[in-house]
Short mmCIF file of C-alpha atoms and ligand atoms in Angstrom, two decimals:
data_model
loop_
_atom_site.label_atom_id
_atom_site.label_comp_id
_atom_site.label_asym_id
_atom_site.label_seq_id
_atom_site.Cartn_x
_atom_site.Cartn_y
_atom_site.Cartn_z
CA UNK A 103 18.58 15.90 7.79
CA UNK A 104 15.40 16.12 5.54
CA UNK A 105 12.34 15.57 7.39
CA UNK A 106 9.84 13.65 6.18
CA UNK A 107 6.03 13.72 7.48
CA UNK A 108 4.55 9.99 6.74
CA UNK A 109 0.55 10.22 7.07
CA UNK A 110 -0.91 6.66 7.78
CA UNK A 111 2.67 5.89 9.27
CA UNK A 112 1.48 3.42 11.78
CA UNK A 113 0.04 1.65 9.01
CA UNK A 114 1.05 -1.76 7.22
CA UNK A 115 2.63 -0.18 4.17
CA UNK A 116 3.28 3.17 6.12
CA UNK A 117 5.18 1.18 9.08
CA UNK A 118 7.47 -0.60 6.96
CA UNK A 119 8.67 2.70 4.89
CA UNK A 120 8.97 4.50 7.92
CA UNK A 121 11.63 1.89 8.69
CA UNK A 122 13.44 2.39 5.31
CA UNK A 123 13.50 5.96 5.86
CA UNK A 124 15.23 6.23 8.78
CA UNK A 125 17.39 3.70 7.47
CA UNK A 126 18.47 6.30 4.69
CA UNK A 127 18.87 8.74 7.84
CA UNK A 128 15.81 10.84 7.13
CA UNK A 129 13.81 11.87 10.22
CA UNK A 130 11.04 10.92 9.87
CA UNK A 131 7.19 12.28 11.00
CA UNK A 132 4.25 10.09 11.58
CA UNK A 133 0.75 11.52 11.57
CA UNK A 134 -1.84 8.81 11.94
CA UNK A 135 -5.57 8.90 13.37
CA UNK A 136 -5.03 5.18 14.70
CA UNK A 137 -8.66 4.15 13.27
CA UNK A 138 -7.09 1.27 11.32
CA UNK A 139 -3.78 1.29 13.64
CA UNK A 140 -1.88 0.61 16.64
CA UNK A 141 0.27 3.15 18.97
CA UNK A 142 2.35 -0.21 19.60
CA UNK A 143 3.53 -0.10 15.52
CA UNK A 144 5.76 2.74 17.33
CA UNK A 145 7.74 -0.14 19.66
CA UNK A 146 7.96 -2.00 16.44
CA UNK A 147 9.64 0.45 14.51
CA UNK A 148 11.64 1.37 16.99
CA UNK A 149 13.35 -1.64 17.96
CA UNK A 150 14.01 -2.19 14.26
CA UNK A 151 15.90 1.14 13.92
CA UNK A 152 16.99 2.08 17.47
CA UNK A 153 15.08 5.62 16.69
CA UNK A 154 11.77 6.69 17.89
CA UNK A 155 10.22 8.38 15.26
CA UNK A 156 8.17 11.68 16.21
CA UNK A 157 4.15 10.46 16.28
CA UNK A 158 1.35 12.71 16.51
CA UNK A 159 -2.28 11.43 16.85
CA UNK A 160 -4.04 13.83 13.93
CA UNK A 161 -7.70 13.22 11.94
CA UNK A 162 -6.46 14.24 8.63
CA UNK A 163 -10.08 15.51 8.15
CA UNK A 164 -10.10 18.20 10.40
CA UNK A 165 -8.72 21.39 8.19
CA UNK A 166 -7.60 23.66 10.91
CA UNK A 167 -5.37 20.72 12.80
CA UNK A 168 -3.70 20.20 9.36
CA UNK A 169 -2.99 23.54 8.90
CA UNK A 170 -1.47 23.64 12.17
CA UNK A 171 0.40 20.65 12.07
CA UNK A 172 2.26 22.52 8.90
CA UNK A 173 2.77 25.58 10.73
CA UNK A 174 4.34 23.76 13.47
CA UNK A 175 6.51 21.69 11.43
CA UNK A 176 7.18 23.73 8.36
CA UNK A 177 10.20 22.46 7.77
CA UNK A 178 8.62 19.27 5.84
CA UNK A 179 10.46 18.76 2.71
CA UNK A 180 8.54 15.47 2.16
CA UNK A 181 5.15 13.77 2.10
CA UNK A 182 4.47 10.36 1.68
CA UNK A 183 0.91 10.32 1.81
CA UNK A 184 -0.98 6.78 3.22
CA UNK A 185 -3.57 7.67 5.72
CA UNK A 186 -6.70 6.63 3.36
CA UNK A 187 -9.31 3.62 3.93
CA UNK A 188 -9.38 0.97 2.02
CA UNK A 189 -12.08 -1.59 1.89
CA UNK A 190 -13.69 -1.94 -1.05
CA UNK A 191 -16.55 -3.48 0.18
CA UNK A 192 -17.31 -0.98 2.93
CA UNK A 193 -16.26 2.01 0.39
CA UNK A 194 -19.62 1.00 -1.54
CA UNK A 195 -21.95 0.79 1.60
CA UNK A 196 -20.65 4.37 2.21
CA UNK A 197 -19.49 6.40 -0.39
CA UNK A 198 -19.22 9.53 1.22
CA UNK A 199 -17.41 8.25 4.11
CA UNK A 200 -14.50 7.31 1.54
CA UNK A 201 -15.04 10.31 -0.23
CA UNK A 202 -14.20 12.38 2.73
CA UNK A 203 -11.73 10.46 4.21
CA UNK A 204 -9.56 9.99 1.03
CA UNK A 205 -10.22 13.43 -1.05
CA UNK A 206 -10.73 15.75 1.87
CA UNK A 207 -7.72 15.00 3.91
CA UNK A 208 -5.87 14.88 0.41
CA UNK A 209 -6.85 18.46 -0.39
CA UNK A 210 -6.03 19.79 2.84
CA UNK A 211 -2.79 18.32 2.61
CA UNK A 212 -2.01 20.01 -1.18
CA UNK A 213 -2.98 23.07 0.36
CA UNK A 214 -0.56 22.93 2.89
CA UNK A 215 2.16 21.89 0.76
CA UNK A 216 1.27 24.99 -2.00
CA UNK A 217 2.59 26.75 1.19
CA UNK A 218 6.03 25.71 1.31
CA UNK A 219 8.90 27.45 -0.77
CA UNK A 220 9.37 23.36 -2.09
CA UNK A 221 7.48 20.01 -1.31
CA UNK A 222 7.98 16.72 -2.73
CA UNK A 223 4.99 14.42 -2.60
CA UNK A 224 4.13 10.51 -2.98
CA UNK A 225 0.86 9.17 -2.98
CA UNK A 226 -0.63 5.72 -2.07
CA UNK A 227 -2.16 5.12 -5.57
CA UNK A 228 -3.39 1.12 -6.53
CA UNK A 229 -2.98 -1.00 -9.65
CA UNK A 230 -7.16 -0.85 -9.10
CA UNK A 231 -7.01 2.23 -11.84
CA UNK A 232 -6.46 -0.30 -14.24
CA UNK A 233 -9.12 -2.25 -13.61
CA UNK A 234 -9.19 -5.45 -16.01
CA UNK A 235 -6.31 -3.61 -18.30
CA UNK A 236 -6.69 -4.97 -21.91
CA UNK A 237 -2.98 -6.20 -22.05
CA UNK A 238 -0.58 -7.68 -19.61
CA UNK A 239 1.98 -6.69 -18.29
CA UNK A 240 0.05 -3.80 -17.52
CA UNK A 241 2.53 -0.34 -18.29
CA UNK A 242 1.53 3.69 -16.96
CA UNK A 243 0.30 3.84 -20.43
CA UNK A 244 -2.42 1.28 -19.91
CA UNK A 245 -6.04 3.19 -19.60
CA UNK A 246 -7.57 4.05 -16.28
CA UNK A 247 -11.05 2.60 -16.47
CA UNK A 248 -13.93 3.89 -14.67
CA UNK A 249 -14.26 2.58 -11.15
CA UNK A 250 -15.94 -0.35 -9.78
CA UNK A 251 -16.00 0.94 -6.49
CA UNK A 252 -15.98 4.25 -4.13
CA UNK A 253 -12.74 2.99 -3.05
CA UNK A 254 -11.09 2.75 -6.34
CA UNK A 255 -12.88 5.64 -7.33
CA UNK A 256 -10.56 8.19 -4.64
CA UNK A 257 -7.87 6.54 -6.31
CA UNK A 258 -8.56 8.10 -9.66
CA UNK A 259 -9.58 11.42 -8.29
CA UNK A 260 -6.60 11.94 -6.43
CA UNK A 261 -4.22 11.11 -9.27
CA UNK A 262 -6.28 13.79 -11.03
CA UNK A 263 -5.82 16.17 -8.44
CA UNK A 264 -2.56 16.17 -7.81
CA UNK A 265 -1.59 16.06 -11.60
CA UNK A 266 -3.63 19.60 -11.75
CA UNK A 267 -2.23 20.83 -8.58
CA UNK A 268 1.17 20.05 -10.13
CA UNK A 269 0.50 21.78 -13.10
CA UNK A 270 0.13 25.12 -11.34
CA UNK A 271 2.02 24.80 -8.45
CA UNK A 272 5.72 24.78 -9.76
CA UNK A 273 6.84 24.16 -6.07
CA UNK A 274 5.36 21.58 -5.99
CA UNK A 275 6.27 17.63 -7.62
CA UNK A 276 4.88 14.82 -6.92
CA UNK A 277 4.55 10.65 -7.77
CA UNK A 278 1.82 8.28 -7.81
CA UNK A 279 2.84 5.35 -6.85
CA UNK A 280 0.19 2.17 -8.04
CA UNK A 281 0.57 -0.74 -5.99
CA UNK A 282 0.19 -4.04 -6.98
CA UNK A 283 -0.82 -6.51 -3.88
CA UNK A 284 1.70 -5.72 -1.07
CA UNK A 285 1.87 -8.76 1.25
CA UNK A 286 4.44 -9.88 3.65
CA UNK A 287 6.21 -8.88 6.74
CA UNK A 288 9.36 -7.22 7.57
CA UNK A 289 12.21 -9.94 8.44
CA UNK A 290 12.65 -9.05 11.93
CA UNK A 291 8.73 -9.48 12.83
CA UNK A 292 8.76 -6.25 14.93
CA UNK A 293 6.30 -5.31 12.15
CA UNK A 294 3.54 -6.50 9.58
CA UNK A 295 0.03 -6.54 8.49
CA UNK A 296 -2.91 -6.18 11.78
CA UNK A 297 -6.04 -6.56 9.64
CA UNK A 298 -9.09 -6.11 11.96
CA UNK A 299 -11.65 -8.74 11.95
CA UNK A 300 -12.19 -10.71 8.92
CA UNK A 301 -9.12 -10.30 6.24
CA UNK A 302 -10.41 -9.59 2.73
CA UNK A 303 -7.23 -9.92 1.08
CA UNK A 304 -5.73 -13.02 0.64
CA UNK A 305 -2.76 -13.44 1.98
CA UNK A 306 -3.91 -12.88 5.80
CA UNK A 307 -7.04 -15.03 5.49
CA UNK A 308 -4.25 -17.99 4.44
CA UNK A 309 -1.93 -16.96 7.45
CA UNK A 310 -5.34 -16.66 9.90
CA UNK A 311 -6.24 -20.29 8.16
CA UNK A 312 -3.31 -22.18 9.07
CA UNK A 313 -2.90 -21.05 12.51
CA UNK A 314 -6.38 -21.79 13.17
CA UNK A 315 -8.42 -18.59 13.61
CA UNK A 316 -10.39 -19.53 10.16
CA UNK A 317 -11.93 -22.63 9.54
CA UNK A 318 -10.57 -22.57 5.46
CA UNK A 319 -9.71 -20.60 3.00
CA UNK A 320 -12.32 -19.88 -0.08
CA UNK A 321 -10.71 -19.87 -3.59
CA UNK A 322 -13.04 -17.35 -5.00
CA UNK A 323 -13.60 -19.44 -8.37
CA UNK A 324 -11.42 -21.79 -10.23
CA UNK A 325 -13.32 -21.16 -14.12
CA UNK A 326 -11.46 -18.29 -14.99
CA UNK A 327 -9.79 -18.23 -18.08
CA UNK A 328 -5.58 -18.99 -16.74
CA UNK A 329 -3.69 -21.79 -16.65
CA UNK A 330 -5.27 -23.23 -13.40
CA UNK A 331 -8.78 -21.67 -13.01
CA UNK A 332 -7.30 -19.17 -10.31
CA UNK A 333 -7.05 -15.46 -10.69
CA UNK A 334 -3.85 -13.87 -11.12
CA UNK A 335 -2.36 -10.78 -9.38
CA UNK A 336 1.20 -9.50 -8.46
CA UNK A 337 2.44 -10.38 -4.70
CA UNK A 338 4.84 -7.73 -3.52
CA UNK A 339 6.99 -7.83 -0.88
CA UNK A 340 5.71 -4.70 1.71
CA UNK A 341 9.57 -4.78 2.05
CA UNK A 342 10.72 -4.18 -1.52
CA UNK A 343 7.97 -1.46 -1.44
CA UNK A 344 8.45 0.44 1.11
CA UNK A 345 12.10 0.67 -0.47
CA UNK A 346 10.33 2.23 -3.50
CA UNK A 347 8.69 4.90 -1.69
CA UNK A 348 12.44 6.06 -0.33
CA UNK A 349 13.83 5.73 -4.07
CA UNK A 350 10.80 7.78 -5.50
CA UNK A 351 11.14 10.69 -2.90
CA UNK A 352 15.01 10.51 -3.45
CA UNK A 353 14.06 11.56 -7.21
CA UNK A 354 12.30 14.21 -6.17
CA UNK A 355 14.29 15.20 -3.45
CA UNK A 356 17.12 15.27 -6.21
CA UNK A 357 15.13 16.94 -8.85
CA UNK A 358 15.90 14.10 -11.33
CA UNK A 359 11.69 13.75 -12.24
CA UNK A 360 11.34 14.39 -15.71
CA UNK A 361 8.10 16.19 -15.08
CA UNK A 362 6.21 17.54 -11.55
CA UNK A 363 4.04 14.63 -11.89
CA UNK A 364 4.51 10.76 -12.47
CA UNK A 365 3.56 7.69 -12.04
CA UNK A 366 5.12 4.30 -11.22
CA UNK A 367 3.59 0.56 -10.82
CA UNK A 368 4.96 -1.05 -8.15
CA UNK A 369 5.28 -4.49 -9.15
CA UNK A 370 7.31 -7.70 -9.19
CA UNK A 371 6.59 -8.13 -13.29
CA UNK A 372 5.40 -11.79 -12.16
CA UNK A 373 1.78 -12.85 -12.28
CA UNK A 374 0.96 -15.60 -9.60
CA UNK A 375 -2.84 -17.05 -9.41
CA UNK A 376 -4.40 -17.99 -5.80
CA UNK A 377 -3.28 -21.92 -5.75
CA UNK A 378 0.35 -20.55 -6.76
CA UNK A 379 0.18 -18.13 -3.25
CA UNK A 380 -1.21 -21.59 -1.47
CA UNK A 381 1.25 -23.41 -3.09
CA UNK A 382 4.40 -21.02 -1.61
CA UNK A 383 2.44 -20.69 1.55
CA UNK A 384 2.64 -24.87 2.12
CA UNK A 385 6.44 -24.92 0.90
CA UNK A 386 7.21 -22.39 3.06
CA UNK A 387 5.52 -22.85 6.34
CA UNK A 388 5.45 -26.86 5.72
CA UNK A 389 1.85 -26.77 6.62
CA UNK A 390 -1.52 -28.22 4.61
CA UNK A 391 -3.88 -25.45 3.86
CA UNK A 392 -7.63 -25.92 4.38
CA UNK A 393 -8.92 -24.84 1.59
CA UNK A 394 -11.99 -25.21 -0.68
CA UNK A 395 -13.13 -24.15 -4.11
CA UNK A 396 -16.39 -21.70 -3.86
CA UNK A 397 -17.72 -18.95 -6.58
CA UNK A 398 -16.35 -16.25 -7.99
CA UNK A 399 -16.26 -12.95 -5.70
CA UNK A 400 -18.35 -9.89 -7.35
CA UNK A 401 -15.76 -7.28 -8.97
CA UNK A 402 -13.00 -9.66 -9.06
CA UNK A 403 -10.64 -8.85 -12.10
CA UNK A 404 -9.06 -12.27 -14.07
CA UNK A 405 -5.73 -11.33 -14.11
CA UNK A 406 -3.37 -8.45 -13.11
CA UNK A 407 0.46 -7.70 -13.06
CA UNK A 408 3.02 -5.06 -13.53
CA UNK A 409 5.51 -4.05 -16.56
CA UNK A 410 8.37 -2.85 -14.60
CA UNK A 411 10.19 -1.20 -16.79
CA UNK A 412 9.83 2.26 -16.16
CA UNK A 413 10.12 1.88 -12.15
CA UNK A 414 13.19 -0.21 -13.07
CA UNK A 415 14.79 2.16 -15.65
CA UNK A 416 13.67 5.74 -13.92
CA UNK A 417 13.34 5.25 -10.47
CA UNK A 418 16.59 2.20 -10.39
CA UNK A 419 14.25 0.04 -8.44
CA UNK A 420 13.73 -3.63 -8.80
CA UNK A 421 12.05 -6.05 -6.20
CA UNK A 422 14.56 -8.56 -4.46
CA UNK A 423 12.39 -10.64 -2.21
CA UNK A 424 9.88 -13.20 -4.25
CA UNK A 425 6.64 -14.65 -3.51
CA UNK A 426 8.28 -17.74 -0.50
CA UNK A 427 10.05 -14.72 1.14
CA UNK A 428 6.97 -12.84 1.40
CA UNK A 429 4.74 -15.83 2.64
CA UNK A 430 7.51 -17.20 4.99
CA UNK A 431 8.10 -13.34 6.27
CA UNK A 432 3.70 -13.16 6.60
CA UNK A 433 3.73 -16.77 8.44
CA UNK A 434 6.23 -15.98 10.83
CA UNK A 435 4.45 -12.89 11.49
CA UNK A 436 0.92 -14.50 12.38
CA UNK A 437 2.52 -16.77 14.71
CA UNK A 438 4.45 -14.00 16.46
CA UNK A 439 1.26 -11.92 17.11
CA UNK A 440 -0.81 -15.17 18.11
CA UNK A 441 1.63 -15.87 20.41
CA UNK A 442 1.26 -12.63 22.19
CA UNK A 443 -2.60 -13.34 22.49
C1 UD1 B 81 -8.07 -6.01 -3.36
C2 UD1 B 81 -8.99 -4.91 -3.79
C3 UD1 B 81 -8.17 -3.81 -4.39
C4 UD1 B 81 -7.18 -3.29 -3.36
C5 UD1 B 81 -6.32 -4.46 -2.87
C6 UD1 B 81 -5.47 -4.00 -1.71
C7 UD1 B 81 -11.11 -6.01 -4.34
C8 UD1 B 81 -12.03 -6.47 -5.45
N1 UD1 B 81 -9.96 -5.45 -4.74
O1 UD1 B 81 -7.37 -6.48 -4.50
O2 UD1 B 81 -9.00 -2.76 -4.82
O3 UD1 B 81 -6.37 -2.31 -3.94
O4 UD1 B 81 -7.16 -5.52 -2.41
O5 UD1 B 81 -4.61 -5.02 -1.30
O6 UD1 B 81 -11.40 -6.20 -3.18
N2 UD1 B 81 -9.01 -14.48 -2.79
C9 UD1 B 81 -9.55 -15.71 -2.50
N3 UD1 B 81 -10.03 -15.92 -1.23
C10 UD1 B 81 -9.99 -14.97 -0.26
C11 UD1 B 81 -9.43 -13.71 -0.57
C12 UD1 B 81 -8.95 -13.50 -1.85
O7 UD1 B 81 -9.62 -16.60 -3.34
O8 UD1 B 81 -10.46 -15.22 0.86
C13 UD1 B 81 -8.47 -14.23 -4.15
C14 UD1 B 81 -9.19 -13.12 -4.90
O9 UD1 B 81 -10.26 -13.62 -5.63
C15 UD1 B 81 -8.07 -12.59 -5.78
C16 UD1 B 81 -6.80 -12.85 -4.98
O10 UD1 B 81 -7.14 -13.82 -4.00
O11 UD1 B 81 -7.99 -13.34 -6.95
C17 UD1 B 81 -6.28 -11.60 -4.28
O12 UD1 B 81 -7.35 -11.03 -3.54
P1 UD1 B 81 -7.12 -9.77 -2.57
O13 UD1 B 81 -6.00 -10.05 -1.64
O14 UD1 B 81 -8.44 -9.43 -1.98
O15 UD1 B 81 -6.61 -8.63 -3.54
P2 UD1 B 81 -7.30 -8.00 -4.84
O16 UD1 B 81 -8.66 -8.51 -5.06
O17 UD1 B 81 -6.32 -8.15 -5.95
#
């Protein structure tokens, strides 16, 4: 059995590929620092999978507990690499915080891995390298603009770094995977999203909305140039993926890259603009949203979604879950936790 270590396991995109690995019957290792995270994701993943997965409390940015984390388990033939914060408001209050947190625990991780007779490794990359990509669908080809923010910035640096480490490492392969916007909740509602305090992202401000823990939702500006005023982005299903992550580290696993480093967008090829998300939210849950029209948010981009072709063609991945399943999934999950408050 291959053993995977997930980094950032416990977290919302983290816990719900842990669960697809062991489905696949890989065992599966979970470091997390539980600064943006639960212990009780654990329970959750458990009593999806009937398996504990090993957990070890670790701060990624302390060198010598990496490097002994390796030696202990150096039998890793797998990294899928989360642990990274992600706000990009906070990342530009403090730069070097992200800078740290995201690059430094990244490097001590390659150097680990440069170790190892083979290591395949996926990394948490964002559809935020793009920025406002000249034309949509938005392919790997598409430019990587310069950063609006620290956040997006540690993005783009570790893509860099890993495509150099790859070049001179020949143990070494890896994939960056750039998510579009992963919302949703897996089916069972043993896990989902925990945002602390006040959601940014818009799918858990709606959820928090309805069930009454916001007042109402703010459409951040309906001027932009689409069909109703309302940006556009690509809603993922967490569920489709985390079933990604498995299929890229399969390729590797498998040798079938076509070089040591790639990239993918993780996508559902579909564009759907904030009243479209309200929209599936109200169908789905069969509740009125309270929401009201306000200005634009600084840094927002107009419109954003994937081409899918080359994660459909190389990797044999397509999304199966749309945009109700994902809301329905998220809605069902807010009441759940709620109810345990
Ligand atoms: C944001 C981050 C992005 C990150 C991603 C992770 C910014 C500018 N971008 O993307 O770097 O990778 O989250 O999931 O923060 N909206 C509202 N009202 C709200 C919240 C959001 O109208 O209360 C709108 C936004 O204007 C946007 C859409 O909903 O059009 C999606 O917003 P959000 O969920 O924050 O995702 P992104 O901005 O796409």
């Amino acid at each position: 059995m291959n053993k995977i270590l997930v980094t950032g396991g416990l977290g919302f995109i983290g816990s719900h590929t842990v669960v697809e690995l062991q489905n696949e019957g890989y065992e599966v290792v979970i470091i997390d620092d539980l600064s943006n995270s639960s212990e009780k994701v654990l329970d959750g993943i458990t009593a999806i999978t009937g398996e504990k997965p090993i957990f070890e409390k670790l701060d990624l940015k302390d060198k010598a507990d990496v490097e002994a984390f390796f030696a202990k388990h150096n039998d890793v033939k797998g990294v899928i690499h989360f642990a990274a914060s992600k706000a990009v408001g906070e990342s530009v209050k403090e730069p070097l915080m992200y800078y740290e947190n995201n690059i430094g625990s990244l490097i001590y991780i390659l150097k680990e891995l440069k170790k190892l007779s083979s290591a395949a490794f996926i990394f948490s990359s964002s559809c935020t390298v793009y920025g406002q990509a000249d034309e949509l669908p938005i392919t790997e080809n598409a430019p990587v603009k310069k950063a609006e923010s620290p956040y997006g910035n540690t993005k783009q640096i570790g893509e860099e770094i890993i495509q150099e480490t790859c070049k001179v490492v020949p143990t070494l392969k890896a994939i960056a995977l750039r998510y579009f916007n992963p919302v949703g909740a897996h089916e069972s509602v043993e896990i989902g999203e925990l945002p602390i305090g006040v959601p940014q992202n818009l799918v858990p401000f709606i959820t928090q909305t309805a069930i009454g823990l916001r007042e109402e939702l703010s459409v951040f500006g309906d001027d932009y140039p689409t069909p109703d005023g309302t940006c556009i982005r690509d809603y993922i299903h967490v569920v489709d993926l985390a079933k990604a992550h498995v299929v890229a580290l399969g390729r590797l696993l498998k040798g079938e890259n076509k070089t040591s480093y790639e990239t993918f967008n993780l996508g559902t090829g579909k564009g759907s603009s904030v009243l479209e998300v309200v929209q599936s939210f109200e169908r789905v849950s069969g509740k009125k949203l309270n929401y009201k029209i306000v200005g634009r948010r600084e840094g927002d981009i107009i419109s954003a979604y994937a081409d899918t072709n080359k994660a459909n063609n190389d990797l044999g991945w397509k999304t199966k879950l749309s945009l109700d399943d994902a809301m329905r999934s998220a809605w069902k999950w807010e009441q759940k936790v709620r109810e345990k408050e």
